[in-house]
CSV table of C-alpha atoms in Angstrom, one decimal:
chain,number,residue,atom,x,y,z
A,1,MET,CA,14.7,-37.5,29.8
A,2,ILE,CA,16.6,-36.7,26.8
A,3,ALA,CA,17.9,-32.5,27.5
A,4,LYS,CA,16.7,-29.5,26.2
A,5,ALA,CA,18.9,-27.5,23.5
A,6,HIS,CA,20.5,-24.7,25.7
A,7,ARG,CA,19.2,-22.0,23.1
A,8,LEU,CA,15.8,-22.3,25.0
A,9,ALA,CA,17.1,-21.7,28.3
A,10,HIS,CA,16.5,-17.9,28.4
A,11,VAL,CA,13.2,-18.2,25.5
A,12,LYS,CA,9.8,-18.9,27.3
A,13,GLU,CA,6.6,-19.9,25.4
A,14,TYR,CA,4.7,-17.2,23.5
A,15,TYR,CA,2.7,-15.8,26.3
A,16,PHE,CA,-0.4,-15.9,24.4
A,17,SER,CA,0.0,-19.5,23.7
A,18,THR,CA,-0.1,-20.6,27.1
A,19,LYS,CA,-2.6,-17.6,28.5
A,20,LEU,CA,-4.8,-19.3,25.5
A,21,ARG,CA,-4.7,-22.9,27.1
A,22,GLU,CA,-6.0,-21.1,30.7
A,23,VAL,CA,-9.1,-19.7,28.7
A,24,ALA,CA,-9.7,-22.2,27.2
A,25,SER,CA,-10.0,-24.4,30.2
A,26,LEU,CA,-12.2,-22.1,31.8
A,27,GLN,CA,-14.3,-22.3,28.8
A,28,LYS,CA,-14.5,-25.8,29.2
A,29,GLU,CA,-15.9,-25.0,32.6
A,30,GLY,CA,-18.7,-23.0,31.2
A,31,LYS,CA,-17.4,-20.1,31.6
A,32,PRO,CA,-18.4,-17.4,29.2
A,33,ILE,CA,-15.2,-16.0,28.5
A,34,ILE,CA,-15.0,-13.0,25.7
A,35,ASN,CA,-11.5,-12.7,24.1
A,36,ILE,CA,-10.7,-9.0,22.7
A,37,ALA,CA,-7.1,-9.8,23.5
A,38,ILE,CA,-5.9,-11.2,20.2
A,39,GLY,CA,-5.4,-9.6,16.5
A,40,SER,CA,-6.7,-12.5,14.9
A,41,PRO,CA,-8.7,-11.3,12.2
A,42,ASP,CA,-12.6,-12.0,12.7
A,43,LEU,CA,-13.8,-11.4,9.3
A,44,GLN,CA,-13.5,-13.0,5.8
A,45,PRO,CA,-11.4,-11.7,3.3
A,46,PRO,CA,-12.3,-10.6,-0.8
A,47,GLU,CA,-14.7,-12.9,-2.3
A,48,ALA,CA,-12.0,-12.8,-5.2
A,49,VAL,CA,-9.4,-14.2,-2.4
A,50,VAL,CA,-11.5,-17.1,-2.5
A,51,THR,CA,-12.6,-17.8,-5.7
A,52,ALA,CA,-9.1,-17.8,-7.0
A,53,LEU,CA,-7.6,-20.0,-4.3
A,54,LYS,CA,-10.5,-22.7,-5.2
A,55,GLU,CA,-10.3,-22.5,-9.1
A,56,SER,CA,-6.8,-22.6,-8.3
A,57,LEU,CA,-7.4,-26.7,-6.8
A,58,HIS,CA,-8.0,-28.1,-10.5
A,59,LEU,CA,-4.7,-26.6,-12.3
A,60,ALA,CA,-2.5,-29.3,-13.2
A,61,ASN,CA,0.3,-28.4,-11.0
A,62,VAL,CA,-1.7,-27.6,-7.7
A,63,HIS,CA,-0.1,-30.4,-5.8
A,64,GLN,CA,3.9,-30.0,-6.8
A,65,TYR,CA,6.3,-28.2,-5.2
A,66,GLN,CA,6.3,-24.3,-6.0
A,67,SER,CA,9.2,-21.7,-6.0
A,68,TYR,CA,11.1,-21.2,-3.3
A,69,GLN,CA,10.5,-17.7,-4.3
A,70,GLY,CA,7.2,-17.8,-5.6
A,71,ILE,CA,5.4,-17.3,-9.1
A,72,PRO,CA,6.0,-14.9,-11.4
A,73,GLU,CA,2.4,-14.0,-10.8
A,74,PHE,CA,2.8,-13.5,-7.3
A,75,ARG,CA,5.5,-11.2,-6.8
A,76,ALA,CA,4.5,-8.8,-9.9
A,77,ALA,CA,1.7,-8.1,-7.7
A,78,VAL,CA,3.7,-7.4,-4.7
A,79,SER,CA,5.4,-5.1,-7.3
A,80,GLN,CA,2.2,-3.7,-8.4
A,81,PHE,CA,0.2,-3.4,-4.9
A,82,TYR,CA,3.9,-0.8,-3.7
A,83,LYS,CA,3.8,0.9,-6.9
A,84,LYS,CA,0.0,1.4,-6.0
A,85,LYS,CA,0.1,1.9,-2.2
A,86,TYR,CA,2.7,3.5,-1.2
A,87,GLN,CA,5.3,4.8,-4.8
A,88,VAL,CA,7.9,2.5,-4.2
A,89,ILE,CA,8.9,1.1,-7.3
A,90,LEU,CA,10.2,-2.9,-6.7
A,91,ASN,CA,11.7,-5.2,-9.1
A,92,PRO,CA,9.7,-8.3,-8.9
A,93,ASP,CA,12.6,-10.4,-9.7
A,94,THR,CA,15.0,-9.4,-7.2
A,95,GLU,CA,13.6,-7.1,-4.3
A,96,ILE,CA,10.6,-9.4,-3.2
A,97,LEU,CA,10.8,-13.1,-1.8
A,98,PRO,CA,6.7,-14.2,-1.0
A,99,LEU,CA,6.9,-15.6,3.2
A,100,MET,CA,4.4,-17.8,4.5
A,101,GLY,CA,3.6,-15.5,7.0
A,102,SER,CA,6.3,-12.1,8.0
A,103,LYS,CA,6.7,-14.2,11.4
A,104,GLU,CA,8.7,-16.6,9.5
A,105,GLY,CA,11.0,-13.6,8.1
A,106,ILE,CA,11.6,-12.6,11.3
A,107,MET,CA,13.3,-15.6,11.8
A,108,HIS,CA,14.6,-16.0,8.5
A,109,ILE,CA,16.6,-12.8,8.6
A,110,SER,CA,18.0,-13.3,11.8
A,111,MET,CA,19.2,-16.0,11.1
A,112,ALA,CA,21.0,-14.9,8.1
A,113,PHE,CA,22.2,-11.9,9.1
A,114,LEU,CA,22.9,-12.6,12.7
A,115,ASN,CA,25.7,-14.3,14.5
A,116,GLU,CA,26.0,-15.2,18.4
A,117,GLY,CA,27.1,-12.3,20.5
A,118,ASP,CA,25.7,-9.7,18.1
A,119,GLN,CA,23.5,-7.0,19.8
A,120,VAL,CA,20.0,-6.3,18.5
A,121,LEU,CA,18.0,-2.9,18.6
A,122,ILE,CA,14.2,-4.4,19.8
A,123,PRO,CA,11.0,-1.6,20.8
A,124,ASN,CA,10.0,-1.6,24.1
A,125,PRO,CA,7.1,-2.3,24.2
A,126,GLY,CA,6.7,-4.3,21.1
A,127,TYR,CA,5.7,-7.3,19.3
A,128,PRO,CA,8.2,-10.1,21.7
A,129,THR,CA,8.8,-12.2,18.8
A,130,TYR,CA,11.8,-9.6,17.6
A,131,THR,CA,13.4,-11.0,21.3
A,132,SER,CA,12.7,-14.4,21.9
A,133,VAL,CA,14.1,-15.4,17.7
A,134,THR,CA,17.1,-12.8,18.7
A,135,LYS,CA,18.0,-14.6,22.2
A,136,LEU,CA,17.2,-17.7,19.8
A,137,VAL,CA,20.3,-16.8,17.3
A,138,GLY,CA,22.2,-16.3,20.3
A,139,ALA,CA,22.8,-12.2,19.7
A,140,GLU,CA,21.5,-10.0,22.3
A,141,PRO,CA,19.0,-7.9,22.8
A,142,VAL,CA,19.4,-4.4,23.5
A,143,PHE,CA,15.8,-2.7,24.3
A,144,TYR,CA,15.3,1.0,23.4
A,145,ASN,CA,12.0,2.4,25.4
A,146,LEU,CA,9.4,3.9,23.7
A,147,SER,CA,7.4,6.3,25.8
A,148,GLU,CA,3.6,8.1,26.1
A,149,ALA,CA,5.8,11.5,25.9
A,150,SER,CA,7.6,10.9,23.1
A,151,GLN,CA,4.5,9.4,20.9
A,152,TRP,CA,6.1,5.6,21.3
A,153,LEU,CA,9.0,7.2,18.6
A,154,PRO,CA,12.6,5.9,19.6
A,155,ASP,CA,14.1,8.4,20.8
A,156,LEU,CA,17.1,8.9,18.3
A,157,ASP,CA,19.4,11.3,20.5
A,158,ALA,CA,19.7,8.4,23.7
A,159,LEU,CA,20.1,5.9,21.6
A,160,GLU,CA,22.9,7.9,20.0
A,161,LYS,CA,24.5,7.7,23.5
A,162,THR,CA,24.3,4.5,23.3
A,163,PRO,CA,27.4,2.1,22.8
A,164,LEU,CA,26.2,0.7,19.3
A,165,SER,CA,29.8,-1.1,18.0
A,166,LYS,CA,28.2,-4.5,18.3
A,167,VAL,CA,24.9,-3.8,17.2
A,168,LYS,CA,24.0,-4.8,13.7
A,169,MET,CA,20.4,-4.8,13.3
A,170,MET,CA,17.0,-2.7,14.7
A,171,TRP,CA,14.1,-3.4,14.7
A,172,ILE,CA,11.4,-1.3,13.9
A,173,ASN,CA,7.5,-1.6,13.8
A,174,TYR,CA,4.9,2.0,11.9
A,175,PRO,CA,1.9,1.3,12.2
A,176,HIS,CA,3.5,0.3,15.8
A,177,MET,CA,2.1,-2.5,17.9
A,178,PRO,CA,0.4,-2.4,20.4
A,179,THR,CA,0.3,1.1,20.8
A,180,GLY,CA,-1.1,2.2,17.6
A,181,ALA,CA,1.6,5.0,17.2
A,182,VAL,CA,2.2,6.4,13.4
A,183,ALA,CA,5.5,7.6,11.9
A,184,ASP,CA,5.1,10.1,9.1
A,185,LEU,CA,7.9,9.8,6.2
A,186,ASP,CA,10.4,12.9,7.9
A,187,TYR,CA,10.7,10.2,10.7
A,188,LEU,CA,11.4,6.7,9.4
A,189,ALA,CA,14.6,9.3,7.0
A,190,GLN,CA,15.8,10.2,10.0
A,191,LEU,CA,15.5,6.5,11.4
A,192,VAL,CA,17.4,5.3,7.6
A,193,SER,CA,20.0,7.9,8.5
A,194,PHE,CA,20.9,6.9,11.9
A,195,ALA,CA,21.2,3.6,10.4
A,196,LYS,CA,22.9,4.8,8.0
A,197,LYS,CA,25.5,6.2,10.8
A,198,HIS,CA,26.0,3.2,12.8
A,199,GLN,CA,25.9,0.5,9.9
A,200,ILE,CA,22.6,-1.0,11.0
A,201,LEU,CA,20.4,-3.7,9.6
A,202,LEU,CA,16.7,-1.9,9.8
A,203,VAL,CA,13.9,-3.7,9.7
A,204,ASN,CA,10.3,-2.4,9.4
A,205,ASP,CA,7.8,-4.7,10.3
A,206,ASN,CA,4.4,-3.0,8.6
A,207,PRO,CA,2.1,-4.9,8.3
A,208,TYR,CA,-1.5,-2.5,9.8
A,209,SER,CA,-0.4,0.0,6.8
A,210,PHE,CA,-4.0,-0.1,5.6
A,211,ILE,CA,-6.3,-0.3,9.3
A,212,LEU,CA,-7.3,3.1,10.1
A,213,ASN,CA,-4.7,4.7,8.9
A,214,LYS,CA,-4.7,7.7,6.6
A,215,SER,CA,-1.5,7.7,4.9
A,216,PRO,CA,0.2,4.3,4.1
A,217,LEU,CA,3.7,4.4,4.4
A,218,SER,CA,6.5,2.2,3.4
A,219,ILE,CA,10.1,2.6,4.1
A,220,LEU,CA,11.3,2.0,1.2
A,221,ALA,CA,10.2,6.0,0.1
A,222,VAL,CA,12.9,7.4,2.0
A,223,LYS,CA,15.6,7.7,-0.4
A,224,GLY,CA,18.4,5.4,-0.3
A,225,ALA,CA,16.7,3.4,2.0
A,226,THR,CA,17.6,0.2,0.3
A,227,HIS,CA,20.8,0.5,1.5
A,228,VAL,CA,20.0,-0.3,4.9
A,229,ALA,CA,16.6,-1.0,5.3
A,230,LEU,CA,14.4,-5.0,4.9
A,231,GLU,CA,10.5,-4.0,5.1
A,232,LEU,CA,8.2,-7.1,6.3
A,233,ASN,CA,4.6,-7.1,5.1
A,234,SER,CA,2.2,-9.3,5.2
A,235,LEU,CA,-1.9,-10.8,4.4
A,236,SER,CA,-2.3,-11.5,7.5
A,237,LYS,CA,-4.0,-8.4,8.8
A,238,THR,CA,-4.9,-6.5,5.7
A,239,PHE,CA,-7.4,-8.9,4.0
A,240,HIS,CA,-8.1,-11.5,6.4
A,241,MET,CA,-5.5,-13.6,6.1
A,242,ALA,CA,-4.0,-15.0,9.1
A,243,GLY,CA,-4.5,-18.6,9.1
A,244,TRP,CA,-2.9,-18.3,5.0
A,245,ARG,CA,0.0,-17.7,5.8
A,246,VAL,CA,1.3,-16.1,3.4
A,247,GLY,CA,3.6,-12.3,3.6
A,248,MET,CA,6.5,-10.8,1.2
A,249,LEU,CA,10.0,-9.5,2.4
A,250,VAL,CA,11.1,-6.7,-0.1
A,251,GLY,CA,14.7,-4.7,0.0
A,252,ALA,CA,17.9,-4.2,-2.1
A,253,PRO,CA,19.2,-8.1,-4.0
A,254,GLU,CA,21.5,-8.9,-2.3
A,255,LEU,CA,19.5,-8.1,1.0
A,256,ILE,CA,16.8,-10.2,-0.4
A,257,LYS,CA,19.5,-13.2,-1.7
A,258,THR,CA,21.2,-13.2,1.5
A,259,VAL,CA,17.5,-14.7,3.1
A,260,LEU,CA,16.7,-16.6,0.8
A,261,GLN,CA,19.5,-18.8,1.6
A,262,VAL,CA,18.0,-19.4,5.1
A,263,LYS,CA,14.5,-19.3,3.6
A,264,SER,CA,15.4,-22.1,0.8
A,265,ASN,CA,16.7,-24.3,3.3
A,266,MET,CA,13.9,-24.5,5.4
A,267,ASP,CA,10.9,-25.2,3.4
A,268,SER,CA,9.8,-25.9,-0.5
A,269,GLY,CA,7.8,-23.3,-1.4
A,270,MET,CA,4.3,-22.1,-0.6
A,271,PHE,CA,1.0,-23.7,-1.8
A,272,LEU,CA,0.5,-22.5,-5.2
A,273,GLY,CA,-4.0,-22.2,-4.3
A,274,VAL,CA,-2.0,-19.8,-1.3
A,275,GLN,CA,-0.3,-18.1,-3.9
A,276,LYS,CA,-3.2,-17.6,-6.4
A,277,GLY,CA,-5.6,-15.8,-3.5
A,278,ALA,CA,-2.8,-13.5,-2.8
A,279,VAL,CA,-2.7,-12.6,-6.3
A,280,ALA,CA,-6.2,-11.5,-6.2
A,281,ALA,CA,-5.9,-9.9,-2.8
A,282,LEU,CA,-3.3,-7.9,-3.7
A,283,GLN,CA,-5.5,-5.9,-6.7
A,284,THR,CA,-8.0,-5.9,-4.1
A,285,PRO,CA,-9.8,-1.9,-5.0
A,286,ASN,CA,-10.1,0.6,-3.0
A,287,SER,CA,-13.7,0.7,-2.0
A,288,TRP,CA,-13.0,-2.6,-0.4
A,289,PHE,CA,-10.6,-1.1,2.5
A,290,GLN,CA,-13.3,1.8,3.1
A,291,GLU,CA,-15.8,-0.6,4.3
A,292,GLN,CA,-14.0,-2.6,6.8
A,293,ASN,CA,-12.2,0.4,8.4
A,294,LYS,CA,-16.2,1.5,8.5
A,295,THR,CA,-16.3,-1.7,10.4
A,296,TYR,CA,-13.3,-0.9,12.6
A,297,GLU,CA,-14.2,2.3,13.5
A,298,LYS,CA,-17.2,0.6,14.4
A,299,ARG,CA,-16.0,-1.3,16.6
A,300,ARG,CA,-13.1,1.4,18.0
A,301,GLU,CA,-15.6,2.8,19.2
A,302,LEU,CA,-17.4,0.9,21.7
A,303,VAL,CA,-13.3,0.1,22.7
A,304,TRP,CA,-13.4,3.6,23.8
A,305,GLU,CA,-16.3,3.1,26.0
A,306,ILE,CA,-14.9,0.1,27.2
A,307,PHE,CA,-11.5,2.2,28.1
A,308,ASP,CA,-13.9,4.7,29.3
A,309,VAL,CA,-15.8,2.8,32.0
A,310,LEU,CA,-12.2,1.0,32.8
A,311,GLN,CA,-11.4,4.2,33.7
A,312,CYS,CA,-8.0,4.2,31.3
A,313,THR,CA,-7.2,6.8,29.2
A,314,TYR,CA,-5.8,6.8,25.2
A,315,SER,CA,-4.8,8.5,22.1
A,316,LYS,CA,-7.1,8.7,19.0
A,317,ASN,CA,-4.5,9.5,17.2
A,318,THR,CA,-3.6,5.9,16.6
A,319,ALA,CA,-3.7,2.9,13.3
A,320,GLY,CA,-4.0,-0.9,13.3
A,321,LEU,CA,-5.8,-3.5,14.8
A,322,PHE,CA,-5.4,-2.5,18.3
A,323,VAL,CA,-6.5,-0.1,20.9
A,324,TRP,CA,-3.5,1.2,24.0
A,325,GLY,CA,-5.6,2.3,27.1
A,326,LYS,CA,-3.4,4.0,30.3
A,327,LEU,CA,-4.4,2.1,32.9
A,328,PRO,CA,-5.7,3.9,36.2
A,329,LYS,CA,-2.4,5.7,38.3
A,330,GLY,CA,-1.0,2.5,40.5
A,331,ALA,CA,-2.7,-0.4,38.7
A,332,ASP,CA,-0.3,-3.7,38.1
A,333,ALA,CA,-1.2,-4.6,34.2
A,334,ILE,CA,-1.6,-8.5,34.9
A,335,GLU,CA,-4.0,-8.2,38.3
A,336,PHE,CA,-5.9,-5.5,36.5
A,337,THR,CA,-6.7,-8.2,33.2
A,338,ASN,CA,-6.4,-10.8,35.9
A,339,HIS,CA,-9.2,-9.2,37.4
A,340,LEU,CA,-11.6,-9.0,34.3
A,341,LEU,CA,-11.1,-12.3,33.4
A,342,TYR,CA,-11.9,-14.7,36.7
A,343,GLN,CA,-14.6,-11.6,37.6
A,344,LYS,CA,-16.0,-10.2,34.0
A,345,ASN,CA,-15.0,-13.1,32.1
A,346,ILE,CA,-13.0,-10.9,29.7
A,347,PHE,CA,-9.8,-11.5,28.6
A,348,ILE,CA,-7.6,-8.3,27.5
A,349,SER,CA,-4.0,-8.3,26.9
A,350,PRO,CA,-2.0,-6.7,30.6
A,351,GLY,CA,0.8,-3.7,28.2
A,352,THR,CA,3.6,-6.4,30.0
A,353,VAL,CA,3.0,-9.0,27.0
A,354,PHE,CA,5.3,-6.8,25.3
A,355,GLY,CA,8.0,-5.4,27.7
A,356,SER,CA,8.0,-3.2,30.5
A,357,GLN,CA,7.2,0.1,29.3
A,358,GLY,CA,4.1,-2.0,28.8
A,359,GLU,CA,3.6,-1.6,32.8
A,360,GLY,CA,0.4,0.1,33.6
A,361,TYR,CA,-1.1,-0.2,30.0
A,362,ILE,CA,-3.1,-2.8,28.3
A,363,ARG,CA,-4.6,-2.8,25.0
A,364,ALA,CA,-7.2,-5.0,23.2
A,365,SER,CA,-8.8,-6.2,20.1
A,366,LEU,CA,-10.6,-4.4,17.3
A,367,CYS,CA,-10.9,-8.5,15.8
A,368,VAL,CA,-14.5,-8.3,18.0
A,369,SER,CA,-17.7,-8.1,17.2
A,370,VAL,CA,-20.0,-5.6,17.9
A,371,SER,CA,-22.3,-7.7,19.6
A,372,LYS,CA,-19.2,-9.3,21.4
A,373,LEU,CA,-17.9,-5.6,22.0
A,374,LYS,CA,-21.4,-4.2,23.5
A,375,GLU,CA,-21.6,-7.4,25.8
A,376,VAL,CA,-18.4,-6.7,27.2
A,377,LEU,CA,-19.9,-3.3,28.2
A,378,HIS,CA,-22.7,-4.3,29.9
A,379,ARG,CA,-20.7,-7.0,32.0
A,380,LEU,CA,-18.5,-3.9,32.9
A,381,GLN,CA,-21.7,-2.4,33.7
A,382,THR,CA,-22.9,-4.6,35.9
A,383,LYS,CA,-22.1,-4.9,39.5
A,384,ILE,CA,-21.4,-8.9,40.3
């Protein structure tokens, strides 16, 4: 048998990849599993997005290779979107790089800037891909703990006491996944100052800005941030286009050019129809966002009821597609969620998926219809 690469020795298959196979197997056995674990938007994108895709199929060049940097129309739409929504001015020719989903950007950025032995500051709890990609490129994850006591924000005083000489990059993600915590502009400015002081590349992963969030922010709105910061953004969550695989990286020209050195060797440009749809999405009026948030508000209220029944505590001052709940004292996250899966046919995420700081917590998704959430409530309120 051909041996696997050494780089896989410390990287496991993504939790949801393996767990969803188990859930699918249970469903084949006839189990009526309700999945409230995954953040895959179930709502439809704006109608103009679908129309733009359909109309693009008749263009003469639609089936040809496209530019590695995306069509000018797409980059211009990103620039206009950032100006309108974040009050950030971006040069569409040099400061924007379209991506096939922001997840690929995590790999491209890491390949572009990290050498073997470099250290990377990674939030705990946080998105597991930051860790796995860091390991895949031969760098070393250094976890910084987030906690309820600090409102799930990095403790900069503690970080200052951490050896930082080998740290080259720091991942942040606000609004935060999985907790929904939000960082204000003043706090983002503190993070930028920290990164400048220690010459660390600060990368903000920002896909949840417009979901149940009254004050969308970009880290590039901080004065001087472009010297040390990049930002990933995505259409997946904001516009319900997860399967389209379209996002963007924004930042200083030299940083963008460096990432392009990697990306241009990894793909051959995004399908034209997807880019046309992305342009339409980025031009969506505010009324559409307001309607989507009304839907998510109704769902979140039901999740709060579900957490009440489970005797979980939670904050109502959060943003994004998830609700993060603290389990009753002494409860084990894996045991708790497995009990719900096997006894109640409810699949929910254990907090430990996102790091050791997630022990004692669970995460529920808002990408579930009201009728399914009501059924979850009914099952929890009904004795077996």
